[in-house]
CSV table of C-alpha atoms in Angstrom, one decimal:
chain,number,residue,atom,x,y,z
A,1089,MET,CA,-18.8,17.5,-32.1
A,1090,ASN,CA,-18.1,21.1,-32.0
A,1091,ASP,CA,-14.5,21.4,-30.9
A,1092,GLN,CA,-14.2,24.7,-29.3
A,1093,ILE,CA,-17.0,25.5,-27.0
A,1094,LYS,CA,-17.2,28.6,-24.6
A,1095,ILE,CA,-18.5,28.2,-21.2
A,1096,LYS,CA,-21.5,30.3,-20.1
A,1097,SER,CA,-22.9,28.7,-17.0
A,1098,ALA,CA,-21.7,26.5,-14.6
A,1099,LEU,CA,-22.8,24.3,-11.8
A,1100,ILE,CA,-21.1,24.3,-8.6
A,1101,SER,CA,-21.9,21.6,-5.8
A,1102,VAL,CA,-19.0,21.1,-3.4
A,1103,TYR,CA,-18.7,19.4,-0.1
A,1104,SER,CA,-15.2,21.1,0.7
A,1105,LYS,CA,-15.2,24.7,0.3
A,1106,GLU,CA,-11.4,25.0,0.1
A,1107,GLY,CA,-10.5,26.8,-3.2
A,1108,ILE,CA,-14.0,27.2,-4.3
A,1109,GLU,CA,-14.0,31.2,-3.6
A,1110,ASP,CA,-10.9,31.9,-5.7
A,1111,LEU,CA,-12.4,29.3,-8.6
A,1112,ALA,CA,-15.8,31.3,-8.4
A,1113,ARG,CA,-14.3,34.4,-8.6
A,1114,LYS,CA,-12.3,33.7,-11.9
A,1115,LEU,CA,-15.4,32.1,-13.2
A,1116,GLU,CA,-17.4,35.0,-12.4
A,1117,SER,CA,-14.6,37.3,-14.1
A,1118,PHE,CA,-15.0,35.5,-17.5
A,1119,GLY,CA,-18.8,36.4,-17.2
A,1120,ILE,CA,-19.7,32.7,-16.4
A,1121,GLN,CA,-23.2,32.4,-14.8
A,1122,ILE,CA,-23.0,30.5,-12.0
A,1123,ILE,CA,-25.6,27.9,-10.5
A,1124,SER,CA,-25.2,26.3,-7.2
A,1125,THR,CA,-26.8,23.9,-4.3
A,1126,GLY,CA,-27.9,24.4,-0.6
A,1127,GLY,CA,-24.4,25.2,1.3
A,1128,THR,CA,-22.3,26.1,-1.6
A,1129,TYR,CA,-24.9,28.5,-2.6
A,1130,ASP,CA,-24.8,29.9,0.9
A,1131,PHE,CA,-20.9,30.1,1.0
A,1132,LEU,CA,-20.7,31.8,-2.3
A,1133,MET,CA,-23.2,34.4,-1.8
A,1134,SER,CA,-21.8,35.1,2.1
A,1135,LYS,CA,-18.8,35.9,0.0
A,1136,GLY,CA,-20.6,38.4,-2.3
A,1137,ILE,CA,-20.4,36.0,-5.5
A,1138,ASN,CA,-23.6,36.3,-7.4
A,1139,ALA,CA,-25.1,32.6,-8.1
A,1140,VAL,CA,-28.6,31.1,-9.0
A,1141,SER,CA,-29.9,28.7,-6.7
A,1142,ILE,CA,-31.0,25.2,-7.7
A,1143,GLU,CA,-34.5,25.7,-6.3
A,1144,SER,CA,-35.0,28.5,-8.3
A,1145,ILE,CA,-34.8,26.5,-11.4
A,1146,THR,CA,-36.4,23.2,-10.1
A,1147,SER,CA,-39.2,24.6,-8.1
A,1148,TYR,CA,-38.3,22.1,-5.6
A,1149,PRO,CA,-36.5,22.7,-2.2
A,1150,SER,CA,-33.9,20.5,-1.1
A,1151,ILE,CA,-35.7,17.4,0.5
A,1152,LEU,CA,-35.2,14.3,2.4
A,1153,GLY,CA,-32.7,15.9,4.8
A,1154,GLY,CA,-30.5,17.0,1.7
A,1155,ARG,CA,-30.6,13.5,0.3
A,1156,VAL,CA,-32.1,15.1,-2.9
A,1157,LYS,CA,-31.1,18.4,-4.2
A,1158,THR,CA,-30.1,18.0,-8.0
A,1159,LEU,CA,-31.6,14.9,-9.1
A,1160,HIS,CA,-34.2,16.8,-11.6
A,1161,PRO,CA,-34.6,17.0,-15.4
A,1162,LYS,CA,-33.8,20.7,-15.3
A,1163,ILE,CA,-30.5,20.0,-14.1
A,1164,PHE,CA,-29.5,16.7,-15.7
A,1165,GLY,CA,-31.3,17.9,-18.9
A,1166,GLY,CA,-29.3,21.2,-18.9
A,1167,ILE,CA,-26.0,18.9,-18.5
A,1168,LEU,CA,-26.6,16.0,-20.9
A,1169,TRP,CA,-28.5,17.7,-23.9
A,1170,ARG,CA,-26.5,17.4,-27.2
A,1171,ARG,CA,-26.1,20.7,-28.6
A,1172,ASP,CA,-25.8,19.3,-32.5
A,1173,GLN,CA,-29.2,17.2,-31.8
A,1174,LEU,CA,-32.1,19.0,-33.1
A,1175,ALA,CA,-34.5,16.7,-30.9
A,1176,ASP,CA,-32.5,17.4,-27.9
A,1177,VAL,CA,-32.4,21.2,-28.8
A,1178,GLY,CA,-36.4,21.0,-29.0
A,1179,ASP,CA,-36.6,19.3,-25.8
A,1180,VAL,CA,-34.6,21.9,-23.7
A,1181,GLU,CA,-36.6,24.7,-25.6
A,1182,LYS,CA,-40.1,23.1,-24.8
A,1183,TYR,CA,-39.2,22.4,-21.0
A,1184,GLU,CA,-37.3,25.7,-20.6
A,1185,ILE,CA,-34.1,23.7,-19.6
A,1186,PRO,CA,-31.4,26.2,-18.8
A,1187,SER,CA,-28.0,25.0,-20.2
A,1188,VAL,CA,-24.9,23.7,-18.2
A,1189,ASP,CA,-21.5,24.2,-19.6
A,1190,LEU,CA,-19.4,23.2,-16.7
A,1191,VAL,CA,-20.1,21.1,-13.8
A,1192,VAL,CA,-17.7,21.4,-10.7
A,1193,VAL,CA,-18.2,18.8,-7.9
A,1194,ASP,CA,-16.5,17.8,-4.7
A,1195,LEU,CA,-18.2,14.5,-3.4
A,1196,TYR,CA,-18.7,13.8,0.3
A,1197,PRO,CA,-15.7,12.5,2.0
A,1198,PHE,CA,-16.9,8.5,2.2
A,1199,GLU,CA,-13.1,7.2,2.3
A,1200,LYS,CA,-12.2,9.5,5.1
A,1201,THR,CA,-15.4,9.3,7.0
A,1202,VAL,CA,-14.8,5.2,7.1
A,1203,ALA,CA,-11.2,5.8,8.1
A,1204,THR,CA,-12.4,7.8,10.9
A,1205,THR,CA,-15.4,6.2,12.6
A,1206,GLY,CA,-17.1,2.9,12.6
A,1207,ASN,CA,-20.7,4.8,12.7
A,1208,GLU,CA,-22.4,3.0,9.8
A,1209,ASP,CA,-25.3,5.4,9.5
A,1210,GLU,CA,-22.8,8.1,9.7
A,1211,ILE,CA,-20.7,6.5,6.8
A,1212,ILE,CA,-23.7,5.6,4.7
A,1213,GLU,CA,-24.7,9.3,4.8
A,1214,LYS,CA,-21.6,10.2,3.2
A,1215,ILE,CA,-22.3,8.0,0.1
A,1216,ASP,CA,-22.9,10.9,-2.3
A,1217,ILE,CA,-25.8,10.5,-4.8
A,1218,GLY,CA,-26.3,13.8,-6.4
A,1219,GLY,CA,-22.5,14.6,-6.7
A,1220,ILE,CA,-21.5,11.5,-8.3
A,1221,SER,CA,-24.6,11.6,-10.7
A,1222,LEU,CA,-23.6,15.1,-11.7
A,1223,ILE,CA,-20.0,14.0,-12.7
A,1224,ARG,CA,-21.3,11.0,-14.5
A,1225,ALA,CA,-23.5,13.0,-16.5
A,1226,ALA,CA,-21.4,15.8,-17.4
A,1227,ALA,CA,-18.4,13.4,-17.9
A,1228,LYS,CA,-20.6,11.4,-20.4
A,1229,ASN,CA,-21.6,14.7,-22.3
A,1230,TYR,CA,-17.9,15.9,-22.7
A,1231,ALA,CA,-18.6,16.5,-26.6
A,1232,HIS,CA,-20.2,19.9,-24.8
A,1233,VAL,CA,-19.7,20.2,-21.1
A,1234,VAL,CA,-16.4,20.3,-19.2
A,1235,VAL,CA,-16.7,18.6,-15.6
A,1236,VAL,CA,-14.3,19.1,-12.9
A,1237,SER,CA,-14.4,16.2,-10.0
A,1238,SER,CA,-11.9,17.4,-7.5
A,1239,SER,CA,-10.2,20.5,-6.3
A,1240,ASP,CA,-7.0,19.2,-7.6
A,1241,ALA,CA,-8.3,20.0,-11.1
A,1242,TYR,CA,-9.4,24.0,-10.1
A,1243,GLN,CA,-5.8,25.3,-11.3
A,1244,THR,CA,-5.8,23.3,-14.4
A,1245,LEU,CA,-9.4,24.3,-15.1
A,1246,LEU,CA,-8.5,28.0,-14.7
A,1247,GLU,CA,-5.2,27.8,-16.7
A,1248,THR,CA,-7.4,26.1,-19.4
A,1249,LEU,CA,-10.2,28.9,-19.7
A,1250,SER,CA,-7.4,31.8,-18.8
A,1251,LYS,CA,-5.4,30.7,-22.2
A,1252,SER,CA,-8.2,30.6,-24.4
A,1253,SER,CA,-10.6,33.2,-23.0
A,1254,GLY,CA,-12.9,31.0,-21.5
A,1255,TYR,CA,-13.1,28.5,-24.4
A,1256,THR,CA,-12.2,24.5,-24.2
A,1257,SER,CA,-11.2,22.2,-26.8
A,1258,LEU,CA,-12.6,18.8,-27.4
A,1259,SER,CA,-9.4,17.2,-26.2
A,1260,GLU,CA,-9.4,19.0,-23.1
A,1261,ARG,CA,-12.8,18.2,-22.2
A,1262,ARG,CA,-12.4,14.4,-22.9
A,1263,HIS,CA,-9.4,14.6,-20.4
A,1264,PHE,CA,-11.6,16.1,-17.8
A,1265,ALA,CA,-14.2,13.4,-18.4
A,1266,ALA,CA,-11.5,10.8,-18.2
A,1267,GLN,CA,-10.3,12.4,-14.8
A,1268,ALA,CA,-13.6,12.7,-13.6
A,1269,PHE,CA,-14.5,8.8,-14.4
A,1270,SER,CA,-11.6,8.1,-12.2
A,1271,THR,CA,-12.7,10.3,-9.4
A,1272,SER,CA,-16.2,8.2,-9.9
A,1273,SER,CA,-14.8,4.7,-10.1
A,1274,HIS,CA,-12.6,5.1,-7.3
A,1275,TYR,CA,-15.5,6.4,-5.2
A,1276,ASP,CA,-17.5,3.1,-5.8
A,1277,THR,CA,-14.5,1.0,-5.5
A,1278,GLU,CA,-14.1,2.5,-1.7
A,1279,ILE,CA,-18.0,2.0,-1.1
A,1280,PHE,CA,-18.2,-1.5,-2.5
A,1281,ASN,CA,-14.9,-2.7,-0.4
A,1282,TYR,CA,-16.4,-1.3,2.6
A,1283,PHE,CA,-19.9,-3.5,2.1
A,1284,ASN,CA,-17.9,-6.4,1.2
A,1285,ARG,CA,-16.2,-6.3,4.6
A,1286,LYS,CA,-19.2,-8.1,6.1
A,1287,GLU,CA,-19.8,-10.0,2.7
A,1288,ASP,CA,-18.1,-12.3,0.6
A,1289,ILE,CA,-18.9,-11.3,-3.0
A,1290,GLN,CA,-16.0,-12.5,-5.0
A,1291,ALA,CA,-15.0,-9.6,-7.1
A,1292,PHE,CA,-11.5,-8.1,-7.3
A,1293,LYS,CA,-11.5,-4.2,-7.1
A,1294,GLN,CA,-8.7,-2.2,-5.8
A,1295,SER,CA,-8.2,1.7,-6.7
A,1296,LYS,CA,-5.3,4.0,-6.1
A,1297,LEU,CA,-5.4,7.6,-7.1
A,1298,SER,CA,-1.8,8.7,-5.8
A,1299,SER,CA,0.9,7.6,-8.0
A,1300,VAL,CA,4.7,7.8,-8.0
A,1301,PRO,CA,6.7,7.2,-11.3
A,1302,MET,CA,9.8,5.2,-10.5
A,1303,ARG,CA,13.1,5.8,-12.4
A,1304,TYR,CA,12.5,2.1,-13.7
A,1305,GLY,CA,11.1,-1.0,-13.1
A,1306,GLU,CA,13.2,-4.2,-11.8
A,1307,ASN,CA,15.7,-3.5,-14.7
A,1308,PRO,CA,16.5,-0.4,-16.2
A,1309,HIS,CA,14.7,-1.3,-19.6
A,1310,GLN,CA,11.4,-1.7,-17.5
A,1311,LYS,CA,9.0,0.9,-16.9
A,1312,ALA,CA,7.3,1.3,-13.4
A,1313,ILE,CA,4.7,3.2,-11.3
A,1314,PHE,CA,4.0,2.9,-7.6
A,1315,TYR,CA,0.0,3.6,-6.7
A,1316,GLY,CA,-0.3,4.4,-3.3
A,1317,ASN,CA,0.7,6.9,-0.6
A,1318,LEU,CA,4.2,6.3,0.3
A,1319,GLU,CA,4.1,9.1,3.0
A,1320,ALA,CA,1.6,7.0,5.0
A,1321,VAL,CA,4.1,4.5,5.4
A,1322,PHE,CA,7.4,6.3,6.0
A,1323,THR,CA,9.1,9.8,5.7
A,1324,ARG,CA,12.2,10.0,3.7
A,1325,LEU,CA,14.5,12.2,5.6
A,1326,HIS,CA,17.3,12.2,3.2
A,1327,GLY,CA,18.6,10.6,0.1
A,1328,LYS,CA,17.8,9.9,-3.8
A,1329,GLU,CA,14.3,9.1,-5.0
A,1330,LEU,CA,13.3,5.5,-4.3
A,1331,SER,CA,13.4,2.7,-7.2
A,1332,TYR,CA,11.1,-0.2,-7.8
A,1333,ASN,CA,13.4,-2.5,-6.1
A,1334,ASN,CA,14.0,-0.3,-3.1
A,1335,LEU,CA,10.1,-0.4,-2.3
A,1336,VAL,CA,9.9,-4.5,-2.9
A,1337,ASP,CA,12.8,-4.9,-0.5
A,1338,ILE,CA,11.4,-1.9,2.2
A,1339,ASP,CA,8.0,-4.0,1.8
A,1340,ALA,CA,9.8,-7.2,3.0
A,1341,ALA,CA,12.0,-5.6,5.5
A,1342,ILE,CA,8.7,-4.1,7.4
A,1343,ALA,CA,7.1,-7.3,7.5
A,1344,LEU,CA,10.0,-9.1,9.1
A,1345,ILE,CA,11.0,-6.3,11.6
A,1346,GLY,CA,7.1,-6.4,12.6
A,1347,ASP,CA,7.6,-10.0,14.0
A,1348,PHE,CA,10.1,-8.7,16.7
A,1349,THR,CA,9.6,-6.7,20.0
A,1350,ASP,CA,13.3,-6.7,21.4
A,1351,PRO,CA,15.5,-4.2,20.2
A,1352,THR,CA,16.0,-6.0,16.8
A,1353,VAL,CA,18.2,-5.0,13.6
A,1354,ALA,CA,17.8,-6.9,10.1
A,1355,ILE,CA,19.4,-6.4,6.8
A,1356,VAL,CA,17.5,-7.1,3.6
A,1357,LYS,CA,18.8,-8.0,0.4
A,1358,HIS,CA,16.5,-8.7,-2.6
A,1359,THR,CA,13.7,-9.6,-0.3
A,1360,ASN,CA,15.4,-11.9,1.9
A,1361,PRO,CA,17.0,-11.4,5.5
A,1362,CYS,CA,20.9,-11.7,5.2
A,1363,GLY,CA,21.3,-10.7,8.8
A,1364,ILE,CA,19.0,-10.5,11.8
A,1365,ALA,CA,19.7,-10.2,15.6
A,1366,SER,CA,17.8,-9.5,18.8
A,1367,ARG,CA,20.0,-8.0,21.5
A,1368,SER,CA,19.6,-5.5,24.6
A,1369,SER,CA,20.4,-2.7,22.3
A,1370,LEU,CA,20.3,-1.5,18.8
A,1371,LYS,CA,24.0,-1.4,18.6
A,1372,GLU,CA,24.7,-4.8,19.6
A,1373,ALA,CA,21.9,-6.1,17.6
A,1374,TRP,CA,23.3,-4.1,14.5
A,1375,LEU,CA,26.9,-5.7,15.2
A,1376,ASP,CA,25.7,-9.2,15.3
A,1377,ALA,CA,23.5,-8.8,12.4
A,1378,LEU,CA,26.1,-7.8,10.2
A,1379,ALA,CA,28.1,-10.8,11.6
A,1380,CYS,CA,25.8,-13.0,10.1
A,1381,ASP,CA,26.9,-12.5,6.3
A,1382,PRO,CA,29.1,-9.1,5.9
A,1383,VAL,CA,29.4,-9.9,2.3
A,1384,SER,CA,25.5,-9.5,1.5
A,1385,ALA,CA,25.1,-6.7,3.7
A,1386,PHE,CA,26.8,-4.6,1.3
A,1387,GLY,CA,24.4,-2.1,-0.5
A,1388,GLY,CA,21.4,-3.9,1.3
A,1389,ILE,CA,18.4,-2.4,3.3
A,1390,ILE,CA,18.8,-1.9,7.2
A,1391,ILE,CA,15.8,-2.0,9.3
A,1392,ALA,CA,15.5,-1.3,13.2
A,1393,ASN,CA,12.4,-1.4,15.4
A,1394,GLY,CA,13.5,1.4,17.7
A,1395,THR,CA,15.2,5.0,17.9
A,1396,ILE,CA,18.9,4.8,16.2
A,1397,GLU,CA,21.2,6.7,18.7
A,1398,LEU,CA,24.7,8.2,18.0
A,1399,GLU,CA,26.8,5.1,18.8
A,1400,THR,CA,24.8,2.8,16.6
A,1401,ALA,CA,24.8,5.5,13.6
A,1402,GLU,CA,28.6,5.5,14.1
A,1403,GLU,CA,28.8,1.6,13.5
A,1404,LEU,CA,26.2,1.8,10.6
A,1405,ASN,CA,28.2,4.4,9.1
A,1406,LYS,CA,31.2,2.2,8.4
A,1407,LEU,CA,29.1,0.2,5.8
A,1408,PHE,CA,27.9,1.4,2.6
A,1409,PHE,CA,24.4,0.3,2.2
A,1410,GLU,CA,21.3,1.9,0.4
A,1411,ILE,CA,18.7,2.5,2.8
A,1412,VAL,CA,18.2,2.8,6.4
A,1413,MET,CA,14.9,2.6,8.2
A,1414,ALA,CA,14.0,3.0,12.0
A,1415,ASP,CA,11.2,4.3,14.3
A,1416,GLY,CA,13.1,7.5,14.7
A,1417,TYR,CA,16.9,8.9,14.7
A,1418,GLU,CA,18.3,11.2,17.6
A,1419,ASN,CA,19.6,14.3,16.1
A,1420,ASP,CA,23.5,13.8,15.8
A,1421,ALA,CA,22.9,10.0,14.6
A,1422,LEU,CA,20.7,11.4,11.9
A,1423,ASN,CA,23.1,14.2,10.9
A,1424,LEU,CA,25.8,11.7,11.0
A,1425,LEU,CA,24.2,9.2,8.6
A,1426,LYS,CA,23.0,12.2,6.2
A,1427,SER,CA,26.8,12.5,5.3
A,1428,LYS,CA,26.4,10.4,2.3
A,1429,LYS,CA,24.7,12.1,-0.3
A,1430,ASN,CA,22.7,9.3,-1.9
A,1431,ARG,CA,22.0,7.3,1.0
A,1432,ILE,CA,18.1,7.1,1.9
A,1433,ILE,CA,16.9,7.5,5.2
A,1434,LEU,CA,13.5,6.9,6.1
A,1435,GLN,CA,11.4,6.9,9.2
A,1436,LYS,CA,8.8,4.5,9.7
A,1437,ASN,CA,5.3,5.7,10.5
A,1438,SER,CA,2.5,4.1,12.3
A,1439,PHE,CA,0.4,2.4,9.5
A,1440,GLU,CA,-1.9,-0.3,9.5
A,1441,PHE,CA,-1.5,-2.4,6.5
A,1442,SER,CA,-4.0,-4.7,5.0
A,1443,GLN,CA,-4.2,-8.1,5.8
A,1444,ARG,CA,-4.6,-9.3,2.1
A,1445,GLN,CA,-2.2,-9.4,-0.9
A,1446,PHE,CA,-2.3,-9.8,-4.4
A,1447,LYS,CA,-0.3,-10.5,-7.4
A,1448,SER,CA,-0.9,-10.4,-11.4
A,1449,VAL,CA,-0.7,-14.1,-12.8
A,1450,LEU,CA,-1.4,-15.0,-16.1
A,1451,ASN,CA,-4.6,-13.0,-17.5
A,1452,GLY,CA,-5.7,-12.2,-13.6
A,1453,VAL,CA,-4.8,-11.8,-10.2
A,1454,LEU,CA,-4.2,-13.7,-7.1
A,1455,GLU,CA,-5.4,-12.6,-4.0
A,1456,GLN,CA,-5.0,-14.2,-0.8
A,1457,GLU,CA,-4.4,-13.6,3.2
A,1458,LYS,CA,-0.8,-12.5,4.1
A,1459,ASP,CA,0.9,-15.0,6.2
A,1460,LEU,CA,0.5,-13.4,9.5
A,1461,LEU,CA,0.9,-16.6,12.2
A,1462,SER,CA,3.7,-16.5,13.9
A,1463,GLU,CA,3.9,-19.8,16.2
A,1464,GLN,CA,4.9,-19.8,19.7
A,1465,LYS,CA,5.9,-22.1,22.4
A,1466,ALA,CA,2.4,-23.0,23.2
A,1467,ASP,CA,1.8,-23.9,19.8
A,1468,PHE,CA,4.6,-26.6,19.9
A,1469,GLN,CA,3.9,-30.1,19.3
A,1470,CYS,CA,7.2,-31.8,20.6
A,1471,VAL,CA,7.4,-35.4,18.5
A,1472,THR,CA,10.8,-36.9,19.9
A,1473,ILE,CA,11.6,-38.2,23.3
A,1474,LYS,CA,14.3,-35.3,24.2
A,1475,HIS,CA,12.1,-32.0,24.6
A,1476,PRO,CA,13.9,-28.7,23.4
A,1477,SER,CA,15.5,-26.8,26.6
A,1478,PRO,CA,14.3,-23.6,27.5
A,1479,GLN,CA,16.8,-21.6,25.6
A,1480,GLU,CA,16.6,-24.0,22.6
A,1481,SER,CA,12.6,-23.5,22.8
A,1482,ASP,CA,13.3,-19.7,22.4
A,1483,ALA,CA,15.9,-20.1,19.8
A,1484,LEU,CA,13.2,-22.1,17.7
A,1485,VAL,CA,10.4,-19.2,17.9
A,1486,PHE,CA,13.2,-16.7,17.0
A,1487,ALA,CA,14.4,-19.3,13.7
A,1488,ASN,CA,10.4,-19.6,12.9
A,1489,LYS,CA,9.6,-15.9,12.9
A,1490,ILE,CA,12.6,-15.4,10.1
A,1491,VAL,CA,11.8,-18.7,8.0
A,1492,LYS,CA,8.5,-17.4,6.7
A,1493,HIS,CA,10.2,-14.2,5.4
A,1494,LEU,CA,12.7,-16.4,3.2
A,1495,LYS,CA,11.8,-17.7,-0.1
A,1496,SER,CA,11.2,-21.2,-0.4
A,1497,ASN,CA,12.9,-23.7,-0.1
A,1498,THR,CA,14.3,-22.2,2.9
A,1499,ILE,CA,16.3,-23.5,6.0
A,1500,VAL,CA,17.4,-20.9,8.8
A,1501,LEU,CA,20.0,-21.8,11.6
A,1502,ILE,CA,20.1,-19.8,14.7
A,1503,LYS,CA,22.1,-19.4,17.7
A,1504,ASN,CA,21.6,-17.1,20.8
A,1505,ASN,CA,18.7,-14.9,19.1
A,1506,GLN,CA,21.1,-14.3,15.7
A,1507,LEU,CA,20.9,-15.6,12.4
A,1508,ILE,CA,24.0,-17.5,11.7
A,1509,GLY,CA,23.1,-19.3,8.5
A,1510,CYS,CA,20.2,-19.4,5.6
A,1511,GLY,CA,19.5,-21.4,2.6
A,1512,MET,CA,16.9,-19.8,0.4
A,1513,GLY,CA,15.3,-20.3,-3.1
A,1514,GLN,CA,16.6,-23.6,-3.4
A,1515,THR,CA,14.7,-26.1,-5.3
A,1516,SER,CA,15.8,-29.1,-2.8
A,1517,ARG,CA,15.6,-28.6,0.8
A,1518,VAL,CA,18.7,-30.7,1.2
A,1519,ASP,CA,20.5,-28.0,-0.8
A,1520,ALA,CA,19.2,-25.2,1.5
A,1521,LEU,CA,20.3,-26.7,4.7
A,1522,ARG,CA,23.7,-27.5,3.1
A,1523,GLN,CA,23.5,-23.7,1.8
A,1524,ALA,CA,23.1,-22.5,5.2
A,1525,ILE,CA,25.6,-24.7,7.1
A,1526,ILE,CA,28.4,-23.6,4.3
A,1527,LYS,CA,27.4,-20.0,4.9
A,1528,ALA,CA,27.4,-20.5,8.7
A,1529,HIS,CA,31.0,-22.0,8.7
A,1530,ALA,CA,32.4,-19.5,6.2
A,1531,PHE,CA,31.6,-16.4,8.3
A,1532,GLY,CA,33.0,-17.9,11.6
A,1533,PHE,CA,30.1,-19.5,13.0
A,1534,ASP,CA,30.1,-22.9,15.0
A,1535,THR,CA,26.9,-24.7,14.1
A,1536,ALA,CA,27.4,-27.0,16.9
A,1537,GLY,CA,24.4,-26.3,19.7
A,1538,SER,CA,22.3,-24.3,17.2
A,1539,VAL,CA,18.8,-25.0,16.0
A,1540,MET,CA,17.3,-25.3,12.6
A,1541,ALA,CA,13.8,-24.2,11.2
A,1542,SER,CA,12.5,-25.2,7.8
A,1543,ASP,CA,9.3,-23.5,6.1
A,1544,ALA,CA,7.9,-27.0,5.3
A,1545,PHE,CA,8.1,-30.7,6.0
A,1546,PHE,CA,11.0,-32.9,5.5
A,1547,PRO,CA,10.1,-35.7,3.0
A,1548,PHE,CA,12.6,-38.1,3.8
A,1549,ALA,CA,15.1,-38.1,7.1
A,1550,ASP,CA,18.0,-36.9,4.8
A,1551,CYS,CA,17.9,-33.1,6.6
A,1552,VAL,CA,17.9,-34.5,10.0
A,1553,GLU,CA,21.0,-36.5,9.2
A,1554,ILE,CA,22.7,-33.6,7.8
A,1555,ALA,CA,21.7,-31.4,10.6
A,1556,HIS,CA,23.0,-34.0,13.1
A,1557,GLU,CA,26.3,-34.0,11.4
A,1558,ALA,CA,26.6,-30.3,11.9
A,1559,GLY,CA,25.9,-30.3,15.8
A,1560,ILE,CA,22.2,-29.2,15.3
A,1561,THR,CA,20.5,-29.6,18.3
A,1562,ALA,CA,16.9,-28.8,17.8
A,1563,VAL,CA,14.4,-28.6,15.0
A,1564,ILE,CA,11.3,-26.7,14.2
A,1565,GLN,CA,9.1,-27.8,11.4
A,1566,PRO,CA,5.5,-28.1,10.0
A,1567,GLY,CA,5.4,-31.8,10.0
A,1568,GLY,CA,2.8,-33.5,7.8
A,1569,SER,CA,5.0,-35.8,5.7
A,1570,ILE,CA,3.7,-39.3,5.3
A,1571,ARG,CA,7.6,-40.0,6.2
A,1572,ASP,CA,7.6,-37.9,9.5
A,1573,VAL,CA,8.4,-41.1,11.4
A,1574,ASP,CA,11.9,-41.2,9.6
A,1575,SER,CA,13.0,-38.0,10.6
A,1576,VAL,CA,11.4,-38.4,14.0
A,1577,ASN,CA,13.3,-42.0,14.7
A,1578,TYR,CA,16.6,-40.5,13.6
A,1579,CYS,CA,16.2,-37.5,16.0
A,1580,ASN,CA,15.3,-40.0,18.7
A,1581,GLU,CA,18.3,-42.2,18.1
A,1582,HIS,CA,20.7,-39.1,17.9
A,1583,ASP,CA,19.5,-37.1,20.9
A,1584,ILE,CA,18.1,-34.3,18.8
A,1585,SER,CA,14.6,-32.7,19.8
A,1586,MET,CA,12.2,-31.8,17.4
A,1587,VAL,CA,9.0,-29.8,17.4
A,1588,PHE,CA,6.1,-29.5,14.9
A,1589,THR,CA,3.9,-26.6,14.3
A,1590,GLY,CA,1.2,-27.9,11.9
A,1591,ILE,CA,1.9,-24.7,10.0
A,1592,ARG,CA,3.6,-24.4,6.5
A,1593,HIS,CA,5.4,-21.2,5.7
A,1594,PHE,CA,6.2,-21.3,2.0
A,1595,LYS,CA,6.9,-18.0,0.2
A,1596,HIS,CA,7.4,-17.8,-3.6
């Protein structure tokens, strides 16, 4: 392999013409001959940039409505021939194949087309064939050819050529090739995932080109990177860079708040809601969410499902918290919240999240549907003699929305659309209930008249026994234990209403 190679000819075939005029003029200034296709050729010629058309090399016009332009031995031979192989040199001379030292491609925008239309004919036409083939061919032959597969790399190419008078090194070409295979693999992944929407091919394929290095991972000794486009999800209006743990908590907070339509504020700590309330205003919702557990709220993440106005911001500003996220902010509220230098202020954007989630486990990946079910009163099966009152039914719906967002085993206590106690991450459901009651009492709440939600069934009657002792009057749980009757009988004997949903909400 010859390390230093001078570029003498370049093939340019781009969908988007943005930036290509400047690039082509620079290449021309280096004395590089430009070969080009259809629309790109016409564009360059209209700008006064000399180019050789593909048709003049192949003696074939663009055919099949533009589907076939570059797929020809004289083009791919010019890219793939090995300059240090005598047999390849002989073939190139015999068949009069012009050499191509640089390939510049911008692919048809398949991903963007899928996002903007449901017309399958239009989507299929945006599957690039010639461009992706050019990229792979040039990248494979990086020993002799430079490949640029995205306009993002135009400036890097120019800097590389400028510093070495048109020459490139083997390591530089290999780097461009790696970027090209990243482009092509991402492109193919998006096409597969589009087709697999209507199929059921069991293959895990995900690709994210955007990335953001984190300050560190879950702990300072762990390195971390986020792959994806955060700007699509929210706009950072103020504050320091986000951390790994911040993003995990933000993800949990957005999922939680999405289950509520009334003015609601939630406080999240280590992905668990430690305070949440729905009220007629965000200010009232914030004050009651904070009252749930003002100790845990310190340094937490606050999320609201509306626009934060000044009077709410004034109350928020009294507490130290890391992040606040809302649908919007009035100007005076935003200016007040910005008074703390490092406080992170995020504005939530309208974004459609995937309905699937995955995590690395052992030597592979687990993928599942997200838990998007949120049972309503119509889904309740009352299994006790006493039925919940309308107010209790509303509270049970509220409680059941929250319980699925806490780590199992978990119990939630609710009163008047306010979380008053919760136990989560316990190995025993009894311990989760006791923790919830202790926390409620610790912060001055009377559990008498409250309702209880459990993420899974009660294997024994002990939970409803403890609930009765605490004055809890209504219970919601999935049901499904072989000893459900024990809990039902106890509730009947002690005037407690209980409903089954048939839906478990484990979260690990």
